[in-house]
PDB file of C-alpha atoms in Angstrom:
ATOM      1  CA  UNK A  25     -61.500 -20.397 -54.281  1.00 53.00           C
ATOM      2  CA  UNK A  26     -62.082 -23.871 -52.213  1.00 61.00           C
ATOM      3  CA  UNK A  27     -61.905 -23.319 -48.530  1.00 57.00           C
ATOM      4  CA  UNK A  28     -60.228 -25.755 -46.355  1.00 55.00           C
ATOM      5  CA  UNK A  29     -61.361 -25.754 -42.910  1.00 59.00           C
ATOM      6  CA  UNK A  30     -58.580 -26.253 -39.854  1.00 62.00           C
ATOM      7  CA  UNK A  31     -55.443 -25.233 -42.079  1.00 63.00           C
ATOM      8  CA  UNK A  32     -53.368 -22.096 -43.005  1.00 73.00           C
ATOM      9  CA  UNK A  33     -52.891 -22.554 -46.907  1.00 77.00           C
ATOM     10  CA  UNK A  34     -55.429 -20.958 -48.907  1.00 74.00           C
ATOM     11  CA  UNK A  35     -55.357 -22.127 -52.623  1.00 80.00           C
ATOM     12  CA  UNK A  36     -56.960 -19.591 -55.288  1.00 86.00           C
ATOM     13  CA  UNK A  37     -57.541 -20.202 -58.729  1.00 90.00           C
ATOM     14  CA  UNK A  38     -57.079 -17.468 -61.550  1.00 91.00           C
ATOM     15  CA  UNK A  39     -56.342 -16.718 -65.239  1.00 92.00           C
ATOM     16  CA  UNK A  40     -52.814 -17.096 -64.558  1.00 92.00           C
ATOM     17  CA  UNK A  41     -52.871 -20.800 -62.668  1.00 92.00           C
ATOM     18  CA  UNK A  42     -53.168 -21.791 -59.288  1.00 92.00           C
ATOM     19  CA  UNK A  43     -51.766 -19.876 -56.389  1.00 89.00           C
ATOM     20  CA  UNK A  44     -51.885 -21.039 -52.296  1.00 85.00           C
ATOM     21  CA  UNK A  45     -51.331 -18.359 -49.979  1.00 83.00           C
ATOM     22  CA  UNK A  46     -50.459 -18.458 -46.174  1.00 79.00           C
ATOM     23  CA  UNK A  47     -53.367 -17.041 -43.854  1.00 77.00           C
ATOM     24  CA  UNK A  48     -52.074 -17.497 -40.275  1.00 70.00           C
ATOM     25  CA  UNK A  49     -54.727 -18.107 -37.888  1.00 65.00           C
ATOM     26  CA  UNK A  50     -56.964 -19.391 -40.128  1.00 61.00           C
ATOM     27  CA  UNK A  51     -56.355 -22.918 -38.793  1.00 59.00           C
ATOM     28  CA  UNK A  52     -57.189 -22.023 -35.332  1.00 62.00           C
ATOM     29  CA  UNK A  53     -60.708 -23.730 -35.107  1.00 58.00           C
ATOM     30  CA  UNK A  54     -62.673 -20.693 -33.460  1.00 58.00           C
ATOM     31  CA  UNK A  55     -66.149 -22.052 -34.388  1.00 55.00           C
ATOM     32  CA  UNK A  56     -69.181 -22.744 -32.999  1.00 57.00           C
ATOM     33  CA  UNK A  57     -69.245 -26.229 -31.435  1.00 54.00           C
ATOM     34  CA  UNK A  58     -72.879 -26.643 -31.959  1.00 58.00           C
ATOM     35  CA  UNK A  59     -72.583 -26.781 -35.975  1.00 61.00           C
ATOM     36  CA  UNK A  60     -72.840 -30.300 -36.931  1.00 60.00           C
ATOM     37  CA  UNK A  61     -69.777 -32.616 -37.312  1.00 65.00           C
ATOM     38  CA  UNK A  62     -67.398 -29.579 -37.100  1.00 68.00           C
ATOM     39  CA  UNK A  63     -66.211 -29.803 -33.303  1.00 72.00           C
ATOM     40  CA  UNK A  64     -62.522 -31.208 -33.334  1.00 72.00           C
ATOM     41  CA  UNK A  65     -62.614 -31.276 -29.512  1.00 76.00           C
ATOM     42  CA  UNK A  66     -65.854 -32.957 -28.940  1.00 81.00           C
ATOM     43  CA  UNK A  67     -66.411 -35.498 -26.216  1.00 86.00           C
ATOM     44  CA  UNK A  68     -68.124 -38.938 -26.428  1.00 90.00           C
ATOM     45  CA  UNK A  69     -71.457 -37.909 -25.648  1.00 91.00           C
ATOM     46  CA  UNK A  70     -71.735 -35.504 -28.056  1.00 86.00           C
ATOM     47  CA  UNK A  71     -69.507 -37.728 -30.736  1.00 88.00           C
ATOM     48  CA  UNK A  72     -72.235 -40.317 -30.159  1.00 90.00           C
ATOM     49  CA  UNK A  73     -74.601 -37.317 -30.882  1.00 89.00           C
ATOM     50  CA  UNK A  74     -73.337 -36.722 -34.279  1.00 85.00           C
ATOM     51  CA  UNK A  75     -73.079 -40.175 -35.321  1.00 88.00           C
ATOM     52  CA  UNK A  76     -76.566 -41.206 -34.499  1.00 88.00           C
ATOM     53  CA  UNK A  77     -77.710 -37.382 -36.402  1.00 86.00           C
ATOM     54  CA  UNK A  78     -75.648 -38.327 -39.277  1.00 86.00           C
ATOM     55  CA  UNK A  79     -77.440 -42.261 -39.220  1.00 86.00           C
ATOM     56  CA  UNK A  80     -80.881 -40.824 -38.853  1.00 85.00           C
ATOM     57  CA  UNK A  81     -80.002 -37.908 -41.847  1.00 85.00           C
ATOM     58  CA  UNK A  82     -79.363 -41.578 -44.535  1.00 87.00           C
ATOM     59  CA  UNK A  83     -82.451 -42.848 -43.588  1.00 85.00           C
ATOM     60  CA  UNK A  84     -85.895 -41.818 -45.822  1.00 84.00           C
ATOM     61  CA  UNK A  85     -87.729 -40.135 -43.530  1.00 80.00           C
ATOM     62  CA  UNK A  86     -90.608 -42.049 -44.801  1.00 81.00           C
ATOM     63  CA  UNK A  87     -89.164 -45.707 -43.561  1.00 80.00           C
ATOM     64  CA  UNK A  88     -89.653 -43.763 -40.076  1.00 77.00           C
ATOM     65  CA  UNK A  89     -92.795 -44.702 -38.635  1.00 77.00           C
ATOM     66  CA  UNK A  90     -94.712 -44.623 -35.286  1.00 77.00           C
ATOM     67  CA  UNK A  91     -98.257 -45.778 -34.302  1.00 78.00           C
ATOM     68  CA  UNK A  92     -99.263 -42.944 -32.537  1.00 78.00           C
ATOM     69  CA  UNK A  93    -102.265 -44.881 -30.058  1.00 80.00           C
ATOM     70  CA  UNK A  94     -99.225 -46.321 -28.515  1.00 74.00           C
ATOM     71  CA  UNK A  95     -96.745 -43.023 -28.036  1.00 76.00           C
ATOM     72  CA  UNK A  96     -96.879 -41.133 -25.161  1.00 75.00           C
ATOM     73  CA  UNK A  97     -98.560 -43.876 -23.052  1.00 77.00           C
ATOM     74  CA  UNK A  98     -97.435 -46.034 -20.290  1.00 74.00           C
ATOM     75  CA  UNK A  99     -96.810 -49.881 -20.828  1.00 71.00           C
ATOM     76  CA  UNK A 100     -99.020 -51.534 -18.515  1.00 72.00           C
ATOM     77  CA  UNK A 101     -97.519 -54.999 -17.141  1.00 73.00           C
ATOM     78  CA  UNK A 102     -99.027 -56.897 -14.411  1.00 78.00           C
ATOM     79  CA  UNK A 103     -96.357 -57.955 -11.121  1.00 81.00           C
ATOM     80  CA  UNK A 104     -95.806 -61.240 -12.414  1.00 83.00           C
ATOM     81  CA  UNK A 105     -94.307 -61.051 -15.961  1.00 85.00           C
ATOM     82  CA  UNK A 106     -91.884 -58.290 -14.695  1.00 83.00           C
ATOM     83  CA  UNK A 107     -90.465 -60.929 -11.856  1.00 87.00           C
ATOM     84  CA  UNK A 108     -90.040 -63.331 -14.365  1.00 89.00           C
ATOM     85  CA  UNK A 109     -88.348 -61.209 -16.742  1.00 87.00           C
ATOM     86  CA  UNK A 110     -86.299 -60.178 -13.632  1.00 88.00           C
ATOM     87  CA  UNK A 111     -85.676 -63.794 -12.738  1.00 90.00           C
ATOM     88  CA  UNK A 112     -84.620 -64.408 -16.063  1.00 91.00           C
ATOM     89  CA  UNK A 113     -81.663 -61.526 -16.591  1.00 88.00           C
ATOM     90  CA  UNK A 114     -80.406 -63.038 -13.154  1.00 88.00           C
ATOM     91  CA  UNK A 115     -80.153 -66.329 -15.054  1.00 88.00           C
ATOM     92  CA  UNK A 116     -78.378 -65.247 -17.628  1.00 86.00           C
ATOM     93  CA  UNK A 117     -76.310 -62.769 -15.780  1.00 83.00           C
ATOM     94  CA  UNK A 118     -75.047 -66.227 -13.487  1.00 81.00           C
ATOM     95  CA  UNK A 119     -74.814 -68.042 -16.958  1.00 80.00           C
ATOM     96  CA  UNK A 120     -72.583 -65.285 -18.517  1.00 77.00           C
ATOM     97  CA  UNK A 121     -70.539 -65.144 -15.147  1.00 73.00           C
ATOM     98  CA  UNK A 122     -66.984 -66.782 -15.462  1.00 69.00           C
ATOM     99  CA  UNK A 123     -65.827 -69.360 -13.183  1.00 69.00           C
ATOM    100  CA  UNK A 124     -63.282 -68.423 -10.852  1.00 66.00           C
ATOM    101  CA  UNK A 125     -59.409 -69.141 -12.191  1.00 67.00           C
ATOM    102  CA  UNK A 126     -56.293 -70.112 -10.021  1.00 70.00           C
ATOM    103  CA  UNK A 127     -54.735 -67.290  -9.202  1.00 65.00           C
ATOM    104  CA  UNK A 128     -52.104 -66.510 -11.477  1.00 66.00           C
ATOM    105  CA  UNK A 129     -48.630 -65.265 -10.308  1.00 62.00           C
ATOM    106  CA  UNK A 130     -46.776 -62.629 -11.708  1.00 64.00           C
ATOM    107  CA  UNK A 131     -43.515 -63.124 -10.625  1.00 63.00           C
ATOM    108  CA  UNK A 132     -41.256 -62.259 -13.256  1.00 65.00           C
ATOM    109  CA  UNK A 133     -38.125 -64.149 -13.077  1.00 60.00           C
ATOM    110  CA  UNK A 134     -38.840 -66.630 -10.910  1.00 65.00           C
ATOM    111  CA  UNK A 135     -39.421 -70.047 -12.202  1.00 69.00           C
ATOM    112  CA  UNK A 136     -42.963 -71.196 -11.634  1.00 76.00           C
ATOM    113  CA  UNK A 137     -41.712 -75.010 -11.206  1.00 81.00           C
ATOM    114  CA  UNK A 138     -39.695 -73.765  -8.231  1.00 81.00           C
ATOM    115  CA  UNK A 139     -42.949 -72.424  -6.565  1.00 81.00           C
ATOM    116  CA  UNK A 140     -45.078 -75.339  -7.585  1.00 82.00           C
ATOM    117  CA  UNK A 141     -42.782 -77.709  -5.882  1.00 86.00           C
ATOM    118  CA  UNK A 142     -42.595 -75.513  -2.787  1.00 87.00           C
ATOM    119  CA  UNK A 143     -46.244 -75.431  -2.557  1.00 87.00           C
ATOM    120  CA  UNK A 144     -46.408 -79.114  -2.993  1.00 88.00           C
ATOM    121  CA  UNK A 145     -43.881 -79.523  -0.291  1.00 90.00           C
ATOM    122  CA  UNK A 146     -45.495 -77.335   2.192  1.00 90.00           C
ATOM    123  CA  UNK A 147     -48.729 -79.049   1.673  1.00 89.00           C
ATOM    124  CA  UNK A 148     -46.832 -82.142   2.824  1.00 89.00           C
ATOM    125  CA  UNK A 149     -45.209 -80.575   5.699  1.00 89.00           C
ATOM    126  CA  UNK A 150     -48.643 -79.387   7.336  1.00 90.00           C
ATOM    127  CA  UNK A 151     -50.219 -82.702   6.934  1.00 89.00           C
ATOM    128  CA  UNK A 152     -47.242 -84.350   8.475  1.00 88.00           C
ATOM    129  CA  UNK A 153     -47.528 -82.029  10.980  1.00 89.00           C
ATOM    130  CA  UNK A 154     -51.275 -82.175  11.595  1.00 90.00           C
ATOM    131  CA  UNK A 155     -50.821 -86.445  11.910  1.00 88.00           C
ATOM    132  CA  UNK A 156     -48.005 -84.949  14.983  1.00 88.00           C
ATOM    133  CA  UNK A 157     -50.185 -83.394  16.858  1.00 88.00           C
ATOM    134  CA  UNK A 158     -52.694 -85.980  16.632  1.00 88.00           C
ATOM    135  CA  UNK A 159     -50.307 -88.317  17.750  1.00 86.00           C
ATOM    136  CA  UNK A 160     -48.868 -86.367  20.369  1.00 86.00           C
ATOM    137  CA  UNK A 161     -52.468 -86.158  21.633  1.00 85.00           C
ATOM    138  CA  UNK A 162     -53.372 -89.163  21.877  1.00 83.00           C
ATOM    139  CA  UNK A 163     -49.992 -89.791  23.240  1.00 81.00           C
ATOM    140  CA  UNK A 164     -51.006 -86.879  26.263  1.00 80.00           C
ATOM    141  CA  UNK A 165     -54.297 -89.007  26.695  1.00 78.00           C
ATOM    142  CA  UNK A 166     -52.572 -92.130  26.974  1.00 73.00           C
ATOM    143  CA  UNK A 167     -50.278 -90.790  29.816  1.00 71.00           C
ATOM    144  CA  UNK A 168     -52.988 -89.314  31.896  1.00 69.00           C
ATOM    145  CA  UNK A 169     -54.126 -92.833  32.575  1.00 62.00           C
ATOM    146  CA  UNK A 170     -52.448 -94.308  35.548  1.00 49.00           C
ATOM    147  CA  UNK A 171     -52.153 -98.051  33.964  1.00 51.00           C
ATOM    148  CA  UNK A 172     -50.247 -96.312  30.766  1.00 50.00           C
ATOM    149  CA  UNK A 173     -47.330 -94.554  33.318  1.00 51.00           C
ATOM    150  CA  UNK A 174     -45.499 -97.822  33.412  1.00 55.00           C
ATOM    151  CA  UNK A 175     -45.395 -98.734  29.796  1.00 57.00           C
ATOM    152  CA  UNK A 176     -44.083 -95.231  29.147  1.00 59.00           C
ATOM    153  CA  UNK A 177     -41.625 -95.727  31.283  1.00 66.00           C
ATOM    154  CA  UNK A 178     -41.031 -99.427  29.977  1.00 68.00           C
ATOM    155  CA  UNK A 179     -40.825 -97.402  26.798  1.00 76.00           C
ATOM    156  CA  UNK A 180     -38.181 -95.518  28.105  1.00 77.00           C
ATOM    157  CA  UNK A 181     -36.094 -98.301  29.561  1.00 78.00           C
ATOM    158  CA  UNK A 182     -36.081 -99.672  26.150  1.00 78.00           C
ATOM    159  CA  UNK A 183     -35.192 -96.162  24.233  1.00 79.00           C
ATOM    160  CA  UNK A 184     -32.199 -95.726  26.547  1.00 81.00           C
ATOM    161  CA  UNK A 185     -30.981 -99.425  25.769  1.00 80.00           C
ATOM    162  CA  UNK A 186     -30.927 -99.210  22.256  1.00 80.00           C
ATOM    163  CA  UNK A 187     -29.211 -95.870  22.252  1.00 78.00           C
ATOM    164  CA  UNK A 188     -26.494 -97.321  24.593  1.00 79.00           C
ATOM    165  CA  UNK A 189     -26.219-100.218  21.875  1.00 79.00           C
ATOM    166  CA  UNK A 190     -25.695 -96.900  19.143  1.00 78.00           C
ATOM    167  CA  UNK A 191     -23.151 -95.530  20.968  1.00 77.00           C
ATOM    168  CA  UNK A 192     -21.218 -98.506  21.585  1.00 79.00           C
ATOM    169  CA  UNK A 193     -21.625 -99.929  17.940  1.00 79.00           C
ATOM    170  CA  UNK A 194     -20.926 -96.194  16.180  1.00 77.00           C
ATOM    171  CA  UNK A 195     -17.391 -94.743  15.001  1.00 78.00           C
ATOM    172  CA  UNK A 196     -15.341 -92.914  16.805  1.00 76.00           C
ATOM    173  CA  UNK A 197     -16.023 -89.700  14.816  1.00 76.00           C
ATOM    174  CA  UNK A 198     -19.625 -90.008  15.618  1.00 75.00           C
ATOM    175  CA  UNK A 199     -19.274 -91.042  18.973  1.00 72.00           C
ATOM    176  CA  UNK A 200     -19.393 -87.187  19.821  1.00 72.00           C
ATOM    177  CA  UNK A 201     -23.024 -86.820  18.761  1.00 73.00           C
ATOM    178  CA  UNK A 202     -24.378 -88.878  21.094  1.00 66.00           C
TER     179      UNK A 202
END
């Protein structure tokens, strides 16, 4: 008779063969969850348990050994090795540290080209827009002087001649837009 923990069949040997028999409940794990290695529903802390028991059981206990002046006694380390050891996990720790990637998007469906371009564009559009404002700046500075009110107006004059010259020299079908 061979026990099988966690199932229902039984097998028994006898004179007349091998029999299994059907013991219901028997797979049911009502146990104690202290005995070693036998706790099906064990967590990590105590799976950790076991497997550092079950290490410790393979070694000879006779490889184990401890000086015993130093057990039981408290490491004595002056200020200045223990800020350099502290300064030195930092180091590493920023060593280790990855760099920072582009951001990544995760648009699904979307072509990235499309976006890249767009970008790209913008990018364009707000430095064209940041030389405008300049310009129109220095434009509003210009006016506020009294000598630079008649070559705006000069300016002006000039504008409005040319665009008479558009309208005259421009089709008929355009003429409209003017």
């Amino acid at each position: 008779l061979r026990f099988r923990p966690f199932e229902d069949v039984c097998g028994i040997g006898h004179t007349k063969g091998i029999s299994s028999i059907v013991i219901p409940g028997s797979g049911e794990p009502n146990l104690d969850s202290m005995e070693y290695n036998t706790n099906p529903y064990q967590d990590t802390k105590q799976r950790r348990e076991a497997e550092v028991r079950s290490l410790l059981e393979k070694l000879n206990p006779n490889m184990i050994a401890l000086d015993p002046s130093v057990v039981a006694t408290v490491e004595a380390s002056n200020e200045h090795t223990r800020l350099e050891r502290l300064r030195e996990q930092q180091d590493e720790d920023e060593e280790k540290k990855p760099e920072q990637k582009k951001q990544k998007s995760k648009k699904r469906g979307r072509s990235k080209i499309q976006t890249q371009q767009r970008r790209k564009e913008r990018a364009v559009i707000e430095e064209n827009i940041k030389k405008l404002r300049e310009s129109r700046k220095d434009d509003d500075d210009d006016n506020n002087n009294d000598d630079d009110v008649d070559r705006s107006n000069h300016t002006n004059v000039v504008r409005d001649k040319e665009n008479n010259a558009l309208k005259d020299n421009a089709p008929v079908a355009l003429k409209r837009f003017f």
